[in-house]
């Protein structure tokens, strides 16, 4: 969470805990593994031991050195407030802040559309290959901004677009390219007022049909064809929304293109540690999982092509922005100002949603407007004057 290391545990009763990975004695990490199964975390430094609920359960020499004066109930691991939503775990250090639903506001519909199963059902995703983690020398907001609404940078991916890159092996970069060509849906940018949350996606104009994508892979084609009709039957009118990307303020982005979630963890202002997971439907045939995995590797894996294009832009833009002369000049964020609509005729988008069709910087403006407000309102404001 940000620059803090946390341990996510499931206790004996099945409850999820998000615990600060710092021993309360001198701060040593009590867990240094990415995953595993344990009931206790024993600190390697002096042996304080915590349960997987974060309680301090053993202190060496509690009697002889602390003379029984230490109260272990006051020295458990610091616990964040956690919330589980459709298998995703969200946490905050703020015990009194808004509920998850309040925090998400109208962006919850768009996030749910992303995390919803292909058939609109109650199935489960599984993450393949663990979490891909890497560091890039740029500010963490580059990624968050890019995924919040940048439909403009196709130019950057033109080499990927020229090769047969899509999951089906057809020309183009995206799963949805054939759908877009066949159906010409609205391409919409969604900004949720005063939250910084944004989404991008396609809204089909009415009753639309399945567009064959995987003609040369019958099992895969049949899987997605059936899922399409089941989803439409279940979600009805709402199946018209086909999610692409989005950013949940401040640092989580999702992409339905490769079915992945990225956290942009700040390592100070000049470095970002990206964590990305890729999801496949747990009960899908192996052929489907393979196609999705291979596509994700081509698109965003360590040897992929698309995320690499993006990162090259972010890190040089970051480097370029740091000069004393460069930092005197503002960037241009004026694209599409005045073309935002509040009366988009889709009531299930929810309240406080601003929509712009096509290519715009509406979402980036909304993201940074909220960022500026949070920074102005945050603790520490005015410290410089003191
Ligand atoms: Fe953990 Fe001392 S730092 S027991
Ligand atoms: Fe990109």
PDB file of C-alpha atoms in Angstrom, residues 51-329:
ATOM      1  CA  UNK A  51      -0.924 -14.388  15.067  1.00  0.00           C
ATOM      2  CA  UNK A  52      -2.290 -14.233  11.541  1.00  0.00           C
ATOM      3  CA  UNK A  53      -4.926 -11.860  12.929  1.00  0.00           C
ATOM      4  CA  UNK A  54      -2.097  -9.506  13.920  1.00  0.00           C
ATOM      5  CA  UNK A  55      -2.297 -10.124  17.692  1.00  0.00           C
ATOM      6  CA  UNK A  56       0.942 -10.149  19.674  1.00  0.00           C
ATOM      7  CA  UNK A  57       0.888 -13.642  21.176  1.00  0.00           C
ATOM      8  CA  UNK A  58       4.442 -14.255  22.350  1.00  0.00           C
ATOM      9  CA  UNK A  59       7.104 -11.959  23.807  1.00  0.00           C
ATOM     10  CA  UNK A  60      10.386 -13.594  24.881  1.00  0.00           C
ATOM     11  CA  UNK A  61      11.242 -12.844  28.509  1.00  0.00           C
ATOM     12  CA  UNK A  62       7.903 -11.208  29.184  1.00  0.00           C
ATOM     13  CA  UNK A  63       8.314 -12.082  32.857  1.00  0.00           C
ATOM     14  CA  UNK A  64      12.027 -11.694  33.501  1.00  0.00           C
ATOM     15  CA  UNK A  65      12.799  -8.634  31.375  1.00  0.00           C
ATOM     16  CA  UNK A  66       9.474  -6.837  31.083  1.00  0.00           C
ATOM     17  CA  UNK A  67       8.473  -7.820  34.621  1.00  0.00           C
ATOM     18  CA  UNK A  68       4.996  -8.604  33.253  1.00  0.00           C
ATOM     19  CA  UNK A  69       4.419  -4.882  32.715  1.00  0.00           C
ATOM     20  CA  UNK A  70       4.102  -5.049  28.910  1.00  0.00           C
ATOM     21  CA  UNK A  71       0.514  -5.344  27.735  1.00  0.00           C
ATOM     22  CA  UNK A  72       0.608  -7.475  24.556  1.00  0.00           C
ATOM     23  CA  UNK A  73      -2.943  -6.467  23.649  1.00  0.00           C
ATOM     24  CA  UNK A  74      -1.653  -2.954  22.870  1.00  0.00           C
ATOM     25  CA  UNK A  75       1.188  -4.060  20.627  1.00  0.00           C
ATOM     26  CA  UNK A  76      -0.411  -6.060  17.820  1.00  0.00           C
ATOM     27  CA  UNK A  77       0.464  -5.420  14.170  1.00  0.00           C
ATOM     28  CA  UNK A  78      -1.122  -2.256  12.824  1.00  0.00           C
ATOM     29  CA  UNK A  79      -4.209  -3.278  10.897  1.00  0.00           C
ATOM     30  CA  UNK A  80      -5.700  -1.492   7.921  1.00  0.00           C
ATOM     31  CA  UNK A  81      -9.429  -1.346   7.314  1.00  0.00           C
ATOM     32  CA  UNK A  82     -10.098  -3.926   4.628  1.00  0.00           C
ATOM     33  CA  UNK A  83     -13.040  -4.559   2.376  1.00  0.00           C
ATOM     34  CA  UNK A  84     -13.569  -7.456  -0.002  1.00  0.00           C
ATOM     35  CA  UNK A  85     -15.473  -6.761  -3.176  1.00  0.00           C
ATOM     36  CA  UNK A  86     -16.055  -9.608  -5.633  1.00  0.00           C
ATOM     37  CA  UNK A  87     -12.760 -11.214  -4.698  1.00  0.00           C
ATOM     38  CA  UNK A  88     -10.749  -7.996  -4.799  1.00  0.00           C
ATOM     39  CA  UNK A  89      -9.317  -6.702  -1.505  1.00  0.00           C
ATOM     40  CA  UNK A  90      -9.255  -2.978  -0.800  1.00  0.00           C
ATOM     41  CA  UNK A  91      -7.706  -1.403   2.262  1.00  0.00           C
ATOM     42  CA  UNK A  92      -7.155   1.959   3.868  1.00  0.00           C
ATOM     43  CA  UNK A  93      -5.346   3.247   6.974  1.00  0.00           C
ATOM     44  CA  UNK A  94      -8.240   5.600   7.547  1.00  0.00           C
ATOM     45  CA  UNK A  95     -10.544   3.871  10.028  1.00  0.00           C
ATOM     46  CA  UNK A  96     -13.189   6.588   9.808  1.00  0.00           C
ATOM     47  CA  UNK A  97     -13.222   7.298   6.074  1.00  0.00           C
ATOM     48  CA  UNK A  98     -16.128   6.609   3.744  1.00  0.00           C
ATOM     49  CA  UNK A  99     -17.312   3.066   3.057  1.00  0.00           C
ATOM     50  CA  UNK A 100     -15.998   1.296  -0.035  1.00  0.00           C
ATOM     51  CA  UNK A 101     -19.280   1.913  -1.854  1.00  0.00           C
ATOM     52  CA  UNK A 102     -19.268   5.605  -0.946  1.00  0.00           C
ATOM     53  CA  UNK A 103     -15.657   5.930  -2.009  1.00  0.00           C
ATOM     54  CA  UNK A 104     -16.285   4.272  -5.371  1.00  0.00           C
ATOM     55  CA  UNK A 105     -19.496   6.174  -6.135  1.00  0.00           C
ATOM     56  CA  UNK A 106     -20.653   5.703  -9.706  1.00  0.00           C
ATOM     57  CA  UNK A 107     -17.312   4.186 -10.687  1.00  0.00           C
ATOM     58  CA  UNK A 108     -18.446   0.936  -9.057  1.00  0.00           C
ATOM     59  CA  UNK A 109     -20.641   0.082 -12.040  1.00  0.00           C
ATOM     60  CA  UNK A 110     -17.663   0.489 -14.357  1.00  0.00           C
ATOM     61  CA  UNK A 111     -15.320  -1.477 -12.101  1.00  0.00           C
ATOM     62  CA  UNK A 112     -17.933  -4.221 -11.785  1.00  0.00           C
ATOM     63  CA  UNK A 113     -18.263  -4.334 -15.550  1.00  0.00           C
ATOM     64  CA  UNK A 114     -14.506  -4.910 -15.668  1.00  0.00           C
ATOM     65  CA  UNK A 115     -14.363  -7.570 -12.943  1.00  0.00           C
ATOM     66  CA  UNK A 116     -17.574  -9.265 -14.105  1.00  0.00           C
ATOM     67  CA  UNK A 117     -17.179 -12.694 -15.663  1.00  0.00           C
ATOM     68  CA  UNK A 118     -17.377 -12.983 -19.460  1.00  0.00           C
ATOM     69  CA  UNK A 119     -20.711 -14.744 -19.128  1.00  0.00           C
ATOM     70  CA  UNK A 120     -22.039 -12.246 -16.575  1.00  0.00           C
ATOM     71  CA  UNK A 121     -22.232 -15.070 -13.987  1.00  0.00           C
ATOM     72  CA  UNK A 122     -20.864 -15.659 -10.529  1.00  0.00           C
ATOM     73  CA  UNK A 123     -17.754 -17.587 -11.581  1.00  0.00           C
ATOM     74  CA  UNK A 124     -14.249 -16.845 -10.369  1.00  0.00           C
ATOM     75  CA  UNK A 125     -11.111 -15.486 -11.920  1.00  0.00           C
ATOM     76  CA  UNK A 126      -7.699 -16.956 -11.251  1.00  0.00           C
ATOM     77  CA  UNK A 127      -4.450 -15.061 -11.532  1.00  0.00           C
ATOM     78  CA  UNK A 128      -1.855 -16.820 -13.610  1.00  0.00           C
ATOM     79  CA  UNK A 129       1.845 -16.726 -12.936  1.00  0.00           C
ATOM     80  CA  UNK A 130       1.699 -14.666  -9.759  1.00  0.00           C
ATOM     81  CA  UNK A 131       2.275 -10.921  -9.790  1.00  0.00           C
ATOM     82  CA  UNK A 132       4.597  -9.283 -12.305  1.00  0.00           C
ATOM     83  CA  UNK A 133       6.568  -6.639 -10.402  1.00  0.00           C
ATOM     84  CA  UNK A 134       9.032  -4.159 -11.781  1.00  0.00           C
ATOM     85  CA  UNK A 135      10.382  -0.675 -11.152  1.00  0.00           C
ATOM     86  CA  UNK A 136      10.363   2.222 -13.575  1.00  0.00           C
ATOM     87  CA  UNK A 137      12.089   5.578 -13.134  1.00  0.00           C
ATOM     88  CA  UNK A 138       9.055   7.835 -13.329  1.00  0.00           C
ATOM     89  CA  UNK A 139       6.359   9.247 -11.104  1.00  0.00           C
ATOM     90  CA  UNK A 140       3.544   6.821 -10.321  1.00  0.00           C
ATOM     91  CA  UNK A 141       0.891   9.171 -11.696  1.00  0.00           C
ATOM     92  CA  UNK A 142       2.090   8.613 -15.273  1.00  0.00           C
ATOM     93  CA  UNK A 143       0.583   5.127 -15.334  1.00  0.00           C
ATOM     94  CA  UNK A 144      -2.530   6.146 -13.404  1.00  0.00           C
ATOM     95  CA  UNK A 145      -3.150   9.025 -15.801  1.00  0.00           C
ATOM     96  CA  UNK A 146      -2.486   6.979 -18.918  1.00  0.00           C
ATOM     97  CA  UNK A 147      -4.984   4.306 -17.912  1.00  0.00           C
ATOM     98  CA  UNK A 148      -7.489   6.899 -16.720  1.00  0.00           C
ATOM     99  CA  UNK A 149      -8.287   8.077 -20.188  1.00  0.00           C
ATOM    100  CA  UNK A 150      -5.584   8.252 -22.812  1.00  0.00           C
ATOM    101  CA  UNK A 151      -7.220   7.180 -26.063  1.00  0.00           C
ATOM    102  CA  UNK A 152      -4.895   9.580 -27.846  1.00  0.00           C
ATOM    103  CA  UNK A 153      -1.622   7.677 -27.777  1.00  0.00           C
ATOM    104  CA  UNK A 154      -2.301   5.001 -30.375  1.00  0.00           C
ATOM    105  CA  UNK A 155       0.508   6.691 -32.272  1.00  0.00           C
ATOM    106  CA  UNK A 156       2.873   5.273 -29.714  1.00  0.00           C
ATOM    107  CA  UNK A 157       1.733   1.711 -30.368  1.00  0.00           C
ATOM    108  CA  UNK A 158       1.756   1.885 -34.141  1.00  0.00           C
ATOM    109  CA  UNK A 159       4.468  -0.761 -34.476  1.00  0.00           C
ATOM    110  CA  UNK A 160       2.395  -3.178 -32.350  1.00  0.00           C
ATOM    111  CA  UNK A 161      -0.656  -2.328 -34.445  1.00  0.00           C
ATOM    112  CA  UNK A 162       1.156  -3.245 -37.642  1.00  0.00           C
ATOM    113  CA  UNK A 163       1.816  -6.822 -36.637  1.00  0.00           C
ATOM    114  CA  UNK A 164      -0.654  -9.597 -35.981  1.00  0.00           C
ATOM    115  CA  UNK A 165      -0.794  -8.976 -32.312  1.00  0.00           C
ATOM    116  CA  UNK A 166      -4.386  -9.502 -31.235  1.00  0.00           C
ATOM    117  CA  UNK A 167      -5.476 -12.646 -29.346  1.00  0.00           C
ATOM    118  CA  UNK A 168      -6.938 -14.135 -32.496  1.00  0.00           C
ATOM    119  CA  UNK A 169      -3.768 -13.524 -34.473  1.00  0.00           C
ATOM    120  CA  UNK A 170      -5.625 -11.006 -36.657  1.00  0.00           C
ATOM    121  CA  UNK A 171      -4.071  -7.665 -37.462  1.00  0.00           C
ATOM    122  CA  UNK A 172      -4.441  -5.079 -34.740  1.00  0.00           C
ATOM    123  CA  UNK A 173      -3.592  -4.823 -31.106  1.00  0.00           C
ATOM    124  CA  UNK A 174      -6.816  -5.364 -29.200  1.00  0.00           C
ATOM    125  CA  UNK A 175      -9.291  -8.088 -28.501  1.00  0.00           C
ATOM    126  CA  UNK A 176     -12.035  -5.691 -29.447  1.00  0.00           C
ATOM    127  CA  UNK A 177     -10.654  -4.406 -32.768  1.00  0.00           C
ATOM    128  CA  UNK A 178     -12.894  -6.703 -34.876  1.00  0.00           C
ATOM    129  CA  UNK A 179     -15.900  -5.727 -32.722  1.00  0.00           C
ATOM    130  CA  UNK A 180     -15.196  -2.050 -33.190  1.00  0.00           C
ATOM    131  CA  UNK A 181     -14.856  -2.464 -36.946  1.00  0.00           C
ATOM    132  CA  UNK A 182     -18.126  -4.391 -37.205  1.00  0.00           C
ATOM    133  CA  UNK A 183     -20.352  -2.496 -34.783  1.00  0.00           C
ATOM    134  CA  UNK A 184     -18.959   1.055 -34.475  1.00  0.00           C
ATOM    135  CA  UNK A 185     -20.108   1.581 -30.879  1.00  0.00           C
ATOM    136  CA  UNK A 186     -19.741   4.885 -29.045  1.00  0.00           C
ATOM    137  CA  UNK A 187     -16.310   5.234 -27.519  1.00  0.00           C
ATOM    138  CA  UNK A 188     -16.892   6.918 -24.181  1.00  0.00           C
ATOM    139  CA  UNK A 189     -14.822   8.585 -21.494  1.00  0.00           C
ATOM    140  CA  UNK A 190     -16.344   8.556 -18.036  1.00  0.00           C
ATOM    141  CA  UNK A 191     -15.268  10.817 -15.189  1.00  0.00           C
ATOM    142  CA  UNK A 192     -17.006  10.535 -11.829  1.00  0.00           C
ATOM    143  CA  UNK A 193     -17.272  13.968 -10.205  1.00  0.00           C
ATOM    144  CA  UNK A 194     -15.100  14.769  -7.226  1.00  0.00           C
ATOM    145  CA  UNK A 195     -13.686  11.248  -6.912  1.00  0.00           C
ATOM    146  CA  UNK A 196     -10.837  11.164  -9.443  1.00  0.00           C
ATOM    147  CA  UNK A 197     -12.173   7.798 -10.665  1.00  0.00           C
ATOM    148  CA  UNK A 198     -12.436   7.345 -14.401  1.00  0.00           C
ATOM    149  CA  UNK A 199     -13.327   4.732 -16.998  1.00  0.00           C
ATOM    150  CA  UNK A 200     -13.125   4.171 -20.719  1.00  0.00           C
ATOM    151  CA  UNK A 201     -15.178   1.831 -22.793  1.00  0.00           C
ATOM    152  CA  UNK A 202     -17.533   1.221 -25.653  1.00  0.00           C
ATOM    153  CA  UNK A 203     -21.260   1.583 -25.509  1.00  0.00           C
ATOM    154  CA  UNK A 204     -23.058  -0.477 -28.100  1.00  0.00           C
ATOM    155  CA  UNK A 205     -25.786   1.505 -29.761  1.00  0.00           C
ATOM    156  CA  UNK A 206     -28.491  -1.072 -29.277  1.00  0.00           C
ATOM    157  CA  UNK A 207     -28.980  -4.750 -29.599  1.00  0.00           C
ATOM    158  CA  UNK A 208     -25.715  -5.959 -31.028  1.00  0.00           C
ATOM    159  CA  UNK A 209     -24.608  -9.395 -32.052  1.00  0.00           C
ATOM    160  CA  UNK A 210     -21.548 -11.460 -31.278  1.00  0.00           C
ATOM    161  CA  UNK A 211     -18.677 -10.651 -33.609  1.00  0.00           C
ATOM    162  CA  UNK A 212     -16.487 -13.694 -34.338  1.00  0.00           C
ATOM    163  CA  UNK A 213     -12.966 -13.088 -33.105  1.00  0.00           C
ATOM    164  CA  UNK A 214     -11.279 -16.468 -32.833  1.00  0.00           C
ATOM    165  CA  UNK A 215     -12.310 -18.120 -36.086  1.00  0.00           C
ATOM    166  CA  UNK A 216      -9.270 -20.344 -36.225  1.00  0.00           C
ATOM    167  CA  UNK A 217      -9.659 -21.595 -32.656  1.00  0.00           C
ATOM    168  CA  UNK A 218     -13.044 -23.359 -32.444  1.00  0.00           C
ATOM    169  CA  UNK A 219     -12.934 -24.100 -28.690  1.00  0.00           C
ATOM    170  CA  UNK A 220     -12.003 -20.539 -27.836  1.00  0.00           C
ATOM    171  CA  UNK A 221     -14.526 -19.108 -30.272  1.00  0.00           C
ATOM    172  CA  UNK A 222     -17.304 -21.236 -28.851  1.00  0.00           C
ATOM    173  CA  UNK A 223     -16.399 -20.256 -25.284  1.00  0.00           C
ATOM    174  CA  UNK A 224     -16.583 -16.533 -25.982  1.00  0.00           C
ATOM    175  CA  UNK A 225     -19.656 -16.860 -28.209  1.00  0.00           C
ATOM    176  CA  UNK A 226     -21.613 -18.637 -25.474  1.00  0.00           C
ATOM    177  CA  UNK A 227     -20.334 -16.244 -22.816  1.00  0.00           C
ATOM    178  CA  UNK A 228     -21.469 -13.287 -24.930  1.00  0.00           C
ATOM    179  CA  UNK A 229     -25.065 -14.500 -25.171  1.00  0.00           C
ATOM    180  CA  UNK A 230     -25.220 -15.540 -21.513  1.00  0.00           C
ATOM    181  CA  UNK A 231     -23.924 -12.137 -20.431  1.00  0.00           C
ATOM    182  CA  UNK A 232     -26.462 -10.376 -22.592  1.00  0.00           C
ATOM    183  CA  UNK A 233     -29.264 -12.464 -21.170  1.00  0.00           C
ATOM    184  CA  UNK A 234     -28.175 -11.782 -17.583  1.00  0.00           C
ATOM    185  CA  UNK A 235     -27.216  -8.130 -17.795  1.00  0.00           C
ATOM    186  CA  UNK A 236     -29.823  -7.143 -20.369  1.00  0.00           C
ATOM    187  CA  UNK A 237     -29.454  -3.468 -21.315  1.00  0.00           C
ATOM    188  CA  UNK A 238     -26.279  -3.136 -19.208  1.00  0.00           C
ATOM    189  CA  UNK A 239     -24.485  -5.623 -21.456  1.00  0.00           C
ATOM    190  CA  UNK A 240     -24.236  -2.748 -23.919  1.00  0.00           C
ATOM    191  CA  UNK A 241     -21.294  -1.434 -21.880  1.00  0.00           C
ATOM    192  CA  UNK A 242     -18.004  -3.014 -22.889  1.00  0.00           C
ATOM    193  CA  UNK A 243     -15.227  -1.841 -20.545  1.00  0.00           C
ATOM    194  CA  UNK A 244     -11.718  -1.048 -21.741  1.00  0.00           C
ATOM    195  CA  UNK A 245      -9.705   0.643 -18.993  1.00  0.00           C
ATOM    196  CA  UNK A 246     -10.071   2.759 -15.932  1.00  0.00           C
ATOM    197  CA  UNK A 247      -8.285   4.164 -12.934  1.00  0.00           C
ATOM    198  CA  UNK A 248      -9.602   4.032  -9.410  1.00  0.00           C
ATOM    199  CA  UNK A 249      -8.121   7.046  -7.674  1.00  0.00           C
ATOM    200  CA  UNK A 250      -5.336   7.256  -6.790  1.00  0.00           C
ATOM    201  CA  UNK A 251      -3.164   4.373  -7.995  1.00  0.00           C
ATOM    202  CA  UNK A 252      -5.048   1.354  -9.277  1.00  0.00           C
ATOM    203  CA  UNK A 253      -5.776   0.794 -12.945  1.00  0.00           C
ATOM    204  CA  UNK A 254      -7.603  -1.993 -14.672  1.00  0.00           C
ATOM    205  CA  UNK A 255      -7.758  -3.186 -18.241  1.00  0.00           C
ATOM    206  CA  UNK A 256     -10.306  -5.536 -19.712  1.00  0.00           C
ATOM    207  CA  UNK A 257      -8.123  -5.763 -22.823  1.00  0.00           C
ATOM    208  CA  UNK A 258      -5.730  -8.199 -21.181  1.00  0.00           C
ATOM    209  CA  UNK A 259      -7.952  -8.673 -18.095  1.00  0.00           C
ATOM    210  CA  UNK A 260      -5.378  -7.230 -15.766  1.00  0.00           C
ATOM    211  CA  UNK A 261      -5.062  -5.014 -12.709  1.00  0.00           C
ATOM    212  CA  UNK A 262      -2.080  -2.763 -12.037  1.00  0.00           C
ATOM    213  CA  UNK A 263      -1.085  -0.980  -8.849  1.00  0.00           C
ATOM    214  CA  UNK A 264       1.245   1.959  -9.324  1.00  0.00           C
ATOM    215  CA  UNK A 265       3.147   1.895  -6.043  1.00  0.00           C
ATOM    216  CA  UNK A 266       5.146   5.061  -5.428  1.00  0.00           C
ATOM    217  CA  UNK A 267       8.782   4.604  -4.405  1.00  0.00           C
ATOM    218  CA  UNK A 268       9.185   8.300  -3.739  1.00  0.00           C
ATOM    219  CA  UNK A 269       8.320  10.816  -6.460  1.00  0.00           C
ATOM    220  CA  UNK A 270      10.838   9.563  -9.004  1.00  0.00           C
ATOM    221  CA  UNK A 271      10.287   5.835  -9.092  1.00  0.00           C
ATOM    222  CA  UNK A 272       7.281   3.557  -9.428  1.00  0.00           C
ATOM    223  CA  UNK A 273       7.022  -0.086  -8.533  1.00  0.00           C
ATOM    224  CA  UNK A 274       4.364  -1.587 -10.761  1.00  0.00           C
ATOM    225  CA  UNK A 275       2.498  -4.723  -9.705  1.00  0.00           C
ATOM    226  CA  UNK A 276       0.385  -6.285 -12.402  1.00  0.00           C
ATOM    227  CA  UNK A 277      -1.786  -9.376 -12.245  1.00  0.00           C
ATOM    228  CA  UNK A 278      -3.522 -11.115 -15.132  1.00  0.00           C
ATOM    229  CA  UNK A 279      -6.809 -12.929 -14.696  1.00  0.00           C
ATOM    230  CA  UNK A 280      -8.374 -15.839 -16.543  1.00  0.00           C
ATOM    231  CA  UNK A 281     -11.749 -17.457 -15.816  1.00  0.00           C
ATOM    232  CA  UNK A 282     -11.045 -20.345 -13.452  1.00  0.00           C
ATOM    233  CA  UNK A 283     -13.422 -22.748 -15.167  1.00  0.00           C
ATOM    234  CA  UNK A 284     -12.455 -21.874 -18.764  1.00  0.00           C
ATOM    235  CA  UNK A 285     -10.969 -24.579 -21.012  1.00  0.00           C
ATOM    236  CA  UNK A 286      -7.174 -24.698 -21.125  1.00  0.00           C
ATOM    237  CA  UNK A 287      -7.282 -23.429 -24.718  1.00  0.00           C
ATOM    238  CA  UNK A 288      -8.975 -20.209 -23.554  1.00  0.00           C
ATOM    239  CA  UNK A 289      -6.535 -19.731 -20.687  1.00  0.00           C
ATOM    240  CA  UNK A 290      -3.604 -20.274 -23.050  1.00  0.00           C
ATOM    241  CA  UNK A 291      -4.856 -17.739 -25.577  1.00  0.00           C
ATOM    242  CA  UNK A 292      -5.368 -15.134 -22.844  1.00  0.00           C
ATOM    243  CA  UNK A 293      -1.995 -15.842 -21.270  1.00  0.00           C
ATOM    244  CA  UNK A 294      -0.096 -15.671 -24.555  1.00  0.00           C
ATOM    245  CA  UNK A 295      -1.871 -12.458 -25.486  1.00  0.00           C
ATOM    246  CA  UNK A 296      -1.095 -10.879 -22.104  1.00  0.00           C
ATOM    247  CA  UNK A 297       2.567 -11.870 -22.476  1.00  0.00           C
ATOM    248  CA  UNK A 298       2.719 -10.305 -25.958  1.00  0.00           C
ATOM    249  CA  UNK A 299       0.882  -7.223 -24.813  1.00  0.00           C
ATOM    250  CA  UNK A 300       2.188  -6.470 -21.343  1.00  0.00           C
ATOM    251  CA  UNK A 301       4.519  -9.238 -20.208  1.00  0.00           C
ATOM    252  CA  UNK A 302       8.215  -8.696 -19.526  1.00  0.00           C
ATOM    253  CA  UNK A 303       8.928  -9.374 -23.205  1.00  0.00           C
ATOM    254  CA  UNK A 304       5.770  -7.654 -24.425  1.00  0.00           C
ATOM    255  CA  UNK A 305       5.386  -4.743 -26.772  1.00  0.00           C
ATOM    256  CA  UNK A 306       2.646  -2.448 -25.591  1.00  0.00           C
ATOM    257  CA  UNK A 307       3.424  -1.669 -21.972  1.00  0.00           C
ATOM    258  CA  UNK A 308       7.019  -1.167 -23.073  1.00  0.00           C
ATOM    259  CA  UNK A 309       5.946   1.587 -25.507  1.00  0.00           C
ATOM    260  CA  UNK A 310       4.054   3.294 -22.709  1.00  0.00           C
ATOM    261  CA  UNK A 311       6.854   3.069 -20.175  1.00  0.00           C
ATOM    262  CA  UNK A 312       9.373   4.553 -22.578  1.00  0.00           C
ATOM    263  CA  UNK A 313       7.131   7.608 -22.889  1.00  0.00           C
ATOM    264  CA  UNK A 314       6.582   7.916 -19.141  1.00  0.00           C
ATOM    265  CA  UNK A 315      10.184   7.660 -18.084  1.00  0.00           C
ATOM    266  CA  UNK A 316      11.522  10.097 -20.677  1.00  0.00           C
ATOM    267  CA  UNK A 317       8.628  12.493 -19.976  1.00  0.00           C
ATOM    268  CA  UNK A 318       9.465  12.247 -16.282  1.00  0.00           C
ATOM    269  CA  UNK A 319      13.147  12.894 -16.872  1.00  0.00           C
ATOM    270  CA  UNK A 320      12.312  15.756 -19.230  1.00  0.00           C
ATOM    271  CA  UNK A 321       9.961  17.374 -16.727  1.00  0.00           C
ATOM    272  CA  UNK A 322      12.491  17.677 -13.939  1.00  0.00           C
ATOM    273  CA  UNK A 323      14.706  20.391 -15.372  1.00  0.00           C
ATOM    274  CA  UNK A 324      14.545  23.797 -13.694  1.00  0.00           C
ATOM    275  CA  UNK A 325      13.533  25.430 -16.975  1.00  0.00           C
ATOM    276  CA  UNK A 326      11.154  22.652 -18.050  1.00  0.00           C
ATOM    277  CA  UNK A 327       9.321  22.740 -14.735  1.00  0.00           C
ATOM    278  CA  UNK A 328       8.377  26.419 -15.243  1.00  0.00           C
ATOM    279  CA  UNK A 329       6.088  25.556 -18.135  1.00  0.00           C
TER     280      UNK A 329
END
